[in-house]
Tab-separated table of C-alpha atoms in Angstrom:
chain	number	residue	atom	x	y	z
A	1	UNK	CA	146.266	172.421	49.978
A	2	UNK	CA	149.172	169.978	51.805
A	3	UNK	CA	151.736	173.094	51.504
A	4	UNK	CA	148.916	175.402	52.741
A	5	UNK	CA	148.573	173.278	55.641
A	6	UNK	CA	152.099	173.380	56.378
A	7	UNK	CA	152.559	177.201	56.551
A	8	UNK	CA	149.970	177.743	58.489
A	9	UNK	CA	150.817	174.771	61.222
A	10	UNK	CA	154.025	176.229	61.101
A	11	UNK	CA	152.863	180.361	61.431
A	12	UNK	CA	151.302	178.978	65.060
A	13	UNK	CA	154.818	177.354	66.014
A	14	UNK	CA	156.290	180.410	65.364
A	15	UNK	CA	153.656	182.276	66.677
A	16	UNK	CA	153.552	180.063	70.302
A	17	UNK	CA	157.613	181.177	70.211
A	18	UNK	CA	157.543	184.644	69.516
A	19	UNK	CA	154.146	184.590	72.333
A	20	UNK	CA	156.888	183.205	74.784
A	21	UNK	CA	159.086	185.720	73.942
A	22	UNK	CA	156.886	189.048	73.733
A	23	UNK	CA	154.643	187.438	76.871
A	24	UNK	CA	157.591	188.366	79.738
A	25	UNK	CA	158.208	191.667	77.760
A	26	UNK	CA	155.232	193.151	77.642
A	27	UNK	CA	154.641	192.102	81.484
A	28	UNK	CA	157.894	193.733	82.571
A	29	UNK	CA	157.327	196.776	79.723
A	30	UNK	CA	153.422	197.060	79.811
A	31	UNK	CA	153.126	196.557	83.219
A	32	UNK	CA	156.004	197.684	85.258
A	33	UNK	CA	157.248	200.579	82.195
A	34	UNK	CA	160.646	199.090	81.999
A	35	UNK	CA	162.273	199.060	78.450
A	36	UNK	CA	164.430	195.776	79.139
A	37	UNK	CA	166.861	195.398	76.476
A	38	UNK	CA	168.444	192.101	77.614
A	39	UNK	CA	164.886	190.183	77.688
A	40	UNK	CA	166.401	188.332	74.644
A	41	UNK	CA	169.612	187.169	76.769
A	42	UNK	CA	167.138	185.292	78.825
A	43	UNK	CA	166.378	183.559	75.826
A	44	UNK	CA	169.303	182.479	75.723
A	45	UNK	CA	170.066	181.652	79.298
A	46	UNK	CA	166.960	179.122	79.127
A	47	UNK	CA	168.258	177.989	75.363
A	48	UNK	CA	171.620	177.152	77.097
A	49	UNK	CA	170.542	175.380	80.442
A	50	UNK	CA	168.300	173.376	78.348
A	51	UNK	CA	171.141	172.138	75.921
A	52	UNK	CA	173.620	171.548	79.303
A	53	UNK	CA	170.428	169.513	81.005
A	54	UNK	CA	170.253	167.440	77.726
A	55	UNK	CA	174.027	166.787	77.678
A	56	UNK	CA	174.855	166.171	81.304
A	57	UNK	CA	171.794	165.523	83.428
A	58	UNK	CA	172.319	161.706	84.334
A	59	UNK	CA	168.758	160.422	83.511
A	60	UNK	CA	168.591	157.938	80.758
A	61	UNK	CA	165.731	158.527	79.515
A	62	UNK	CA	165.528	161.455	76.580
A	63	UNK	CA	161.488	162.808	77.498
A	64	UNK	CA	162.202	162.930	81.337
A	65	UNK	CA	165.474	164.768	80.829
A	66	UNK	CA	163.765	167.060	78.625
A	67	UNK	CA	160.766	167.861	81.103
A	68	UNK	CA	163.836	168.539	83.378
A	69	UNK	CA	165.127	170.759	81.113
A	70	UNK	CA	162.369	172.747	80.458
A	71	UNK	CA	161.663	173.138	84.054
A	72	UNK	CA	165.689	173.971	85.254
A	73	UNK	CA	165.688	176.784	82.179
A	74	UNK	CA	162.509	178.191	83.893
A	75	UNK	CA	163.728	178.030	86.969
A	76	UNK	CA	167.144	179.476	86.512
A	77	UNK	CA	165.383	182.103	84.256
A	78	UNK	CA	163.145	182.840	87.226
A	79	UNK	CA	166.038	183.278	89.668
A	80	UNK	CA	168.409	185.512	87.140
A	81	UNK	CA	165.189	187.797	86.547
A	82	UNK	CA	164.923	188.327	90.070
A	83	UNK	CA	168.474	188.789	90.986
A	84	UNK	CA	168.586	191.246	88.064
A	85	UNK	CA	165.553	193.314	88.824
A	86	UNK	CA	167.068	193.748	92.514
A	87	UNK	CA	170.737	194.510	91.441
A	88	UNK	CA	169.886	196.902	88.322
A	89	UNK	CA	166.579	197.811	87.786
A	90	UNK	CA	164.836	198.469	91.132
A	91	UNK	CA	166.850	201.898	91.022
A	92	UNK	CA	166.056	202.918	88.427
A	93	UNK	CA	162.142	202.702	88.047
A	94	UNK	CA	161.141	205.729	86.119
A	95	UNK	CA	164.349	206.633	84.614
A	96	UNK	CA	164.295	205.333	80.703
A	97	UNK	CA	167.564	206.285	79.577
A	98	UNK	CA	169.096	204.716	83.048
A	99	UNK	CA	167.093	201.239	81.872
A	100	UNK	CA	168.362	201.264	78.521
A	101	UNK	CA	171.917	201.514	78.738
A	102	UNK	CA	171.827	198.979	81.946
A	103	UNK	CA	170.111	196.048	79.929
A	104	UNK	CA	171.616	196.950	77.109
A	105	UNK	CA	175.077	196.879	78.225
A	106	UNK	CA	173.686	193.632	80.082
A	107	UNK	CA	172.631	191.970	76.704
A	108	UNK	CA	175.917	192.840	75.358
A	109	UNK	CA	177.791	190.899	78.084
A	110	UNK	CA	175.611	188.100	78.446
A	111	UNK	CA	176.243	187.407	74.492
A	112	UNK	CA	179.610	187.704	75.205
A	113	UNK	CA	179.365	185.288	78.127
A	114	UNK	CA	177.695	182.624	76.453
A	115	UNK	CA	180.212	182.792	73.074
A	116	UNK	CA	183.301	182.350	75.547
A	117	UNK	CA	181.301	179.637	77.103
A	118	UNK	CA	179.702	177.756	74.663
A	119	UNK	CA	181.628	179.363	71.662
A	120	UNK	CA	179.609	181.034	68.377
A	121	UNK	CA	179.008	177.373	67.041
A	122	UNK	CA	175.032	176.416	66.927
A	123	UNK	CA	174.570	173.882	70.297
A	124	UNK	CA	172.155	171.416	68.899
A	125	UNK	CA	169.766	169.690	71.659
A	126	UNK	CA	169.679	165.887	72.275
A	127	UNK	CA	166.147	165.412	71.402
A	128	UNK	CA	163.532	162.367	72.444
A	129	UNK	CA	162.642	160.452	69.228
A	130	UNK	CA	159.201	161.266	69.037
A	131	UNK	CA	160.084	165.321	68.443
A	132	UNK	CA	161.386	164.248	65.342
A	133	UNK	CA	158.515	161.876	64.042
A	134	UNK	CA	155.310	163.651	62.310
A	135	UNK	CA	152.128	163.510	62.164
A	136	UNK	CA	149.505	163.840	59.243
A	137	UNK	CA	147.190	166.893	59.851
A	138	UNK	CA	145.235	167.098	56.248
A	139	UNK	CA	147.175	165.421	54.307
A	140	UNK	CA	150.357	167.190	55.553
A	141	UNK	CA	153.200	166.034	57.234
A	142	UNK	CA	153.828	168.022	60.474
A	143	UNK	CA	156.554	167.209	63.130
A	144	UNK	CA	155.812	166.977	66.403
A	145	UNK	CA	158.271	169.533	67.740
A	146	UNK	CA	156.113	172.456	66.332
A	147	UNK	CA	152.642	170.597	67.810
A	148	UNK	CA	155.351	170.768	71.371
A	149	UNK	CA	155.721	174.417	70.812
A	150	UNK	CA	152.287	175.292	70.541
A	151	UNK	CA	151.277	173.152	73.274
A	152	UNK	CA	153.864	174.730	75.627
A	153	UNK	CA	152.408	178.327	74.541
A	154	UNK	CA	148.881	177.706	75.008
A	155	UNK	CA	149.723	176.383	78.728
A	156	UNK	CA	151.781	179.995	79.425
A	157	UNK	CA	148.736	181.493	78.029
A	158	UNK	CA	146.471	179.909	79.902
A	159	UNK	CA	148.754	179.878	82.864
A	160	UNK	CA	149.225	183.905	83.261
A	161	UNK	CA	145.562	184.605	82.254
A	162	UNK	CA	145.095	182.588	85.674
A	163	UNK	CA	147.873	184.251	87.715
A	164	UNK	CA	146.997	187.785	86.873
A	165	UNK	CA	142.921	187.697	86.987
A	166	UNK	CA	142.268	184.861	89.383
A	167	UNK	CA	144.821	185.124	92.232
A	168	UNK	CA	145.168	187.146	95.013
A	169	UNK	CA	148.730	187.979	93.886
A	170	UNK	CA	147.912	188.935	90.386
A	171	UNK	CA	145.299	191.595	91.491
A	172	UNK	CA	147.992	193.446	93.317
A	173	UNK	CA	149.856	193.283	90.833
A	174	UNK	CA	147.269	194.937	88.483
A	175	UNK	CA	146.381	197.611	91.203
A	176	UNK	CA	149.786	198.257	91.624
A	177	UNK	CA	150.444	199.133	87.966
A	178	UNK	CA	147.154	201.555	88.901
A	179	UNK	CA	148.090	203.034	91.681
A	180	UNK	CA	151.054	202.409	93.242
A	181	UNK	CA	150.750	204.658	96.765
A	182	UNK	CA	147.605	203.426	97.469
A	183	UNK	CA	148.667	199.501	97.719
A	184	UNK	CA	151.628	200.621	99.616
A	185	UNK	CA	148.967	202.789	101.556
A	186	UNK	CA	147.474	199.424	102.177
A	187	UNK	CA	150.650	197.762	103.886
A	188	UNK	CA	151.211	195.772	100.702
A	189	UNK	CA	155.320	195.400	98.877
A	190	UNK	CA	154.773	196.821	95.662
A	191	UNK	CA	158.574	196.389	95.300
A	192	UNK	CA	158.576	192.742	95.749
A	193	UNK	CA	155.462	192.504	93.718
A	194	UNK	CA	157.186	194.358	90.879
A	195	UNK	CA	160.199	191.944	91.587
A	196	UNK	CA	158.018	188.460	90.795
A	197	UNK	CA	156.327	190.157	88.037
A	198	UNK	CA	159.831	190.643	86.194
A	199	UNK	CA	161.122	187.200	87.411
A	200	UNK	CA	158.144	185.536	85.631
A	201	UNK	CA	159.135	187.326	82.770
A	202	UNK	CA	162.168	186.200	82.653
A	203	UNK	CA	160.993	182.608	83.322
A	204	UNK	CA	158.703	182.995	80.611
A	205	UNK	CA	161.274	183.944	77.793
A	206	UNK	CA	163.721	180.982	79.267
A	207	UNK	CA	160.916	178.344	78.680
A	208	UNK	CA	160.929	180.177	74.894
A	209	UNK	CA	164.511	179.410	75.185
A	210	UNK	CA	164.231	175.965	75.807
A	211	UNK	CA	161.518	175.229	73.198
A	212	UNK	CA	162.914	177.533	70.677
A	213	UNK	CA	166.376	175.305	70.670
A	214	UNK	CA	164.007	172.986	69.404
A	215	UNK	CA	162.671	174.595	66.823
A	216	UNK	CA	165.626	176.180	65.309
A	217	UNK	CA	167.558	172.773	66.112
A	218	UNK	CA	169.931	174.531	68.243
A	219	UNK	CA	170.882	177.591	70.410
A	220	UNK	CA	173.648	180.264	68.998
A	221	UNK	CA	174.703	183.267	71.170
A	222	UNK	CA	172.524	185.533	69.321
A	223	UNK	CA	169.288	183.893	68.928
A	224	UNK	CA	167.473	185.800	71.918
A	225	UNK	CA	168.700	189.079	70.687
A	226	UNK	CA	167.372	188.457	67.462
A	227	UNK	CA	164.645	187.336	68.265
A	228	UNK	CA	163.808	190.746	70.448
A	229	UNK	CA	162.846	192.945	68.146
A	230	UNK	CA	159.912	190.826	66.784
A	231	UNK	CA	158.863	190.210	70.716
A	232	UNK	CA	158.794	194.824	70.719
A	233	UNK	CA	156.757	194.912	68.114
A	234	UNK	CA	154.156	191.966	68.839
A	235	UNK	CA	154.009	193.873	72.205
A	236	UNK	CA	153.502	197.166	70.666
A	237	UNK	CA	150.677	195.737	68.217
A	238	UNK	CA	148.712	193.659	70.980
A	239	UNK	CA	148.820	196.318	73.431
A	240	UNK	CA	151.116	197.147	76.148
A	241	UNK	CA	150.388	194.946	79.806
A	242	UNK	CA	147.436	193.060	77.912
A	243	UNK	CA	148.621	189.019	77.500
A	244	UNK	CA	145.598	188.319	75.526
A	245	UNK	CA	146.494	191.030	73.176
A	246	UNK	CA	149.945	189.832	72.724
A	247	UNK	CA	149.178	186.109	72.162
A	248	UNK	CA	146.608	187.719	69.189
A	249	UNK	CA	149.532	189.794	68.004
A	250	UNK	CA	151.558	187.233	68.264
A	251	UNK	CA	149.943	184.650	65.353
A	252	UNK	CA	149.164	187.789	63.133
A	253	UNK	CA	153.040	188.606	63.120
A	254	UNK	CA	153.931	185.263	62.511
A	255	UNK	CA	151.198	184.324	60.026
A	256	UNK	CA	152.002	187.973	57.819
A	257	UNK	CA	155.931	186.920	58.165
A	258	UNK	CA	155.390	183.374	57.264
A	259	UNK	CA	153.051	183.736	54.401
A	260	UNK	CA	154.418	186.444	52.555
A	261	UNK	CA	158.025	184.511	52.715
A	262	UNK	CA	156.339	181.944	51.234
A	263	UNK	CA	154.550	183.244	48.552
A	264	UNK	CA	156.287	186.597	47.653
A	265	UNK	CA	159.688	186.387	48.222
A	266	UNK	CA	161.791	185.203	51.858
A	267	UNK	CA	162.877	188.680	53.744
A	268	UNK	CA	159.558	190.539	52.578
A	269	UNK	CA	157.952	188.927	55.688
A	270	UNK	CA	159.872	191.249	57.877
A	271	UNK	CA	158.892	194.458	55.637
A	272	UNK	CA	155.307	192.903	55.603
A	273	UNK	CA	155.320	192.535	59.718
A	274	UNK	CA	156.937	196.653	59.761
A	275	UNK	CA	153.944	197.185	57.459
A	276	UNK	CA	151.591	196.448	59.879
A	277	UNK	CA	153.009	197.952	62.516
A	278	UNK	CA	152.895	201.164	60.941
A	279	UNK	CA	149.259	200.486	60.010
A	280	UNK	CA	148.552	199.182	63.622
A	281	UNK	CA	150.111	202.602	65.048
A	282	UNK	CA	148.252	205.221	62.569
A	283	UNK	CA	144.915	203.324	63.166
A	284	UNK	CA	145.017	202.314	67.435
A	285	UNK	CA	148.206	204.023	68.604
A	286	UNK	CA	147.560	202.218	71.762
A	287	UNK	CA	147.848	198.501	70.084
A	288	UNK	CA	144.896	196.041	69.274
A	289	UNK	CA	143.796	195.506	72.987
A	290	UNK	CA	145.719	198.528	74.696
A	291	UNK	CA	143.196	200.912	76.722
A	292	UNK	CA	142.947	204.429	75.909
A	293	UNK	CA	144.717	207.267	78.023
């Protein structure tokens, strides 16, 4: 019962991660049709200003640096999604190929960057001492970091449920996805709107970042990247554009992974989570909570 408890606690940390991962994607992808291969490099660009926060911010105390951290990752993940979207991708709207090999030769050089910065050597966070306490949920002993990592995805749930149904800005958002000449008919940006939209995204994978240092107990050049294919294929399962779908996705992913690693054999998770892709795409092409064409 204790180690039952402990998988599953666990499946929802890595559930909340891969959530802040797949969130921004399927945003930029569902919502804006851009296949953006360096979302995981923003990963890593929120892993990285997190760790250099921790390490030179001069506040003494470890839980204030760390909100500081969390909020400079999301920031600077905010700004580099912006400046991206308005250098490379805002020509090429509507041309696939074009989108793939610019964010994919952007992943590429942003790994590169950060292993000639920060070298290939795992960048372990300084960490307040109450992430590495625990606490007893049923009789098991669960640290605190993964109760931090759900916490922090339940409030980017919560958070773009409320930007994209409940504010002004959301709903042009949504009716630009719809229809985009007849917001501009209306005198409204759908350029700039499209330009947030993919700066949140990349805010959103930066927090993931940030937390995700955490969990794995440090940041390595690679951990966005590899951490991108999961976030495709939560997308693809919840839905493309729908957040609620992807945060469902999300926890069956990481629950499938999680307990077939444990109780079959580790690496069959990943077949396991292919599995149900497959399945999801031969039953509901469109994903879980995708609309019909």
């Amino acid at each position: 019962m204790t180690t039952t408890v402990v998988i599953l606690i666990t499946s929802l940390g890595v559930a909340g991660l891969y959530f802040l991962v797949s969130s921004g994607l399927s945003l930029i992808f569902g919502l804006m049709d851009v296949l953006n291969l360096a979302h995981g490099a923003f990963f890593g660009v929120g892993g990285y200003v997190a760790w250099t926060t921790m390490e030179y911010f001069p506040v003494p105390s470890l839980v204030l640096r760390f909100i500081i951290a969390v909020l400079a990752a999301a920031l600077v993940g905010f700004l580099g999604g912006v400046l991206i979207e308005k250098i490379m991708i805002a020509r090429n709207y509507g041309d696939h190929l074009a989108q793939i090999l610019v964010t994919l030769g952007l992943a590429f050089a942003l790994q590169g960057l950060f292993a000639g910065l920060f070298t290939h050597f795992p960048r372990q966070l300084k960490q307040p001492e109450w992430f590495r306490d625990v606490v007893s949920i049923a009789g098991a002993e669960i640290p605190n970091s993964i109760l931090l990592i759900i916490g922090g995805a339940l409030i980017v749930l919560v958070a773009l449920l409320w930007f994209l149904n409940s504010t002004p800005f959301g709903l042009v958002i949504r009716a630009g996805v719809e229809n985009r000449q007849m917001v501009r008919a209306l005198g409204i940006r759908v350029e700039r709107t499209f330009t947030v939209v993919f700066g949140i995204g990349a805010l959103v994978a930066a927090i993931g970042g940030a937390l995700g240092s955490v969990f794995y107990n440090g940041i390595t050049p690679s951990l966005g990247q590899s951490q991108l294919i999961f976030a495709f294929i939560v997308v693809i399962i919840g839905g493309l554009g729908s957040v609620a779908g992807t945060a469902v996705a999300a926890v069956l992913v990481a629950f499938i992974q999680q307990l077939v690693n444990f109780y079959l054999s580790t690496g069959l998770g990943d077949i396991a989570v292919v599995a149900l892709l497959a399945a999801v795409l031969l039953i509901r092409p469109q994903g879980l909570f995708g609309r019909t064409a």
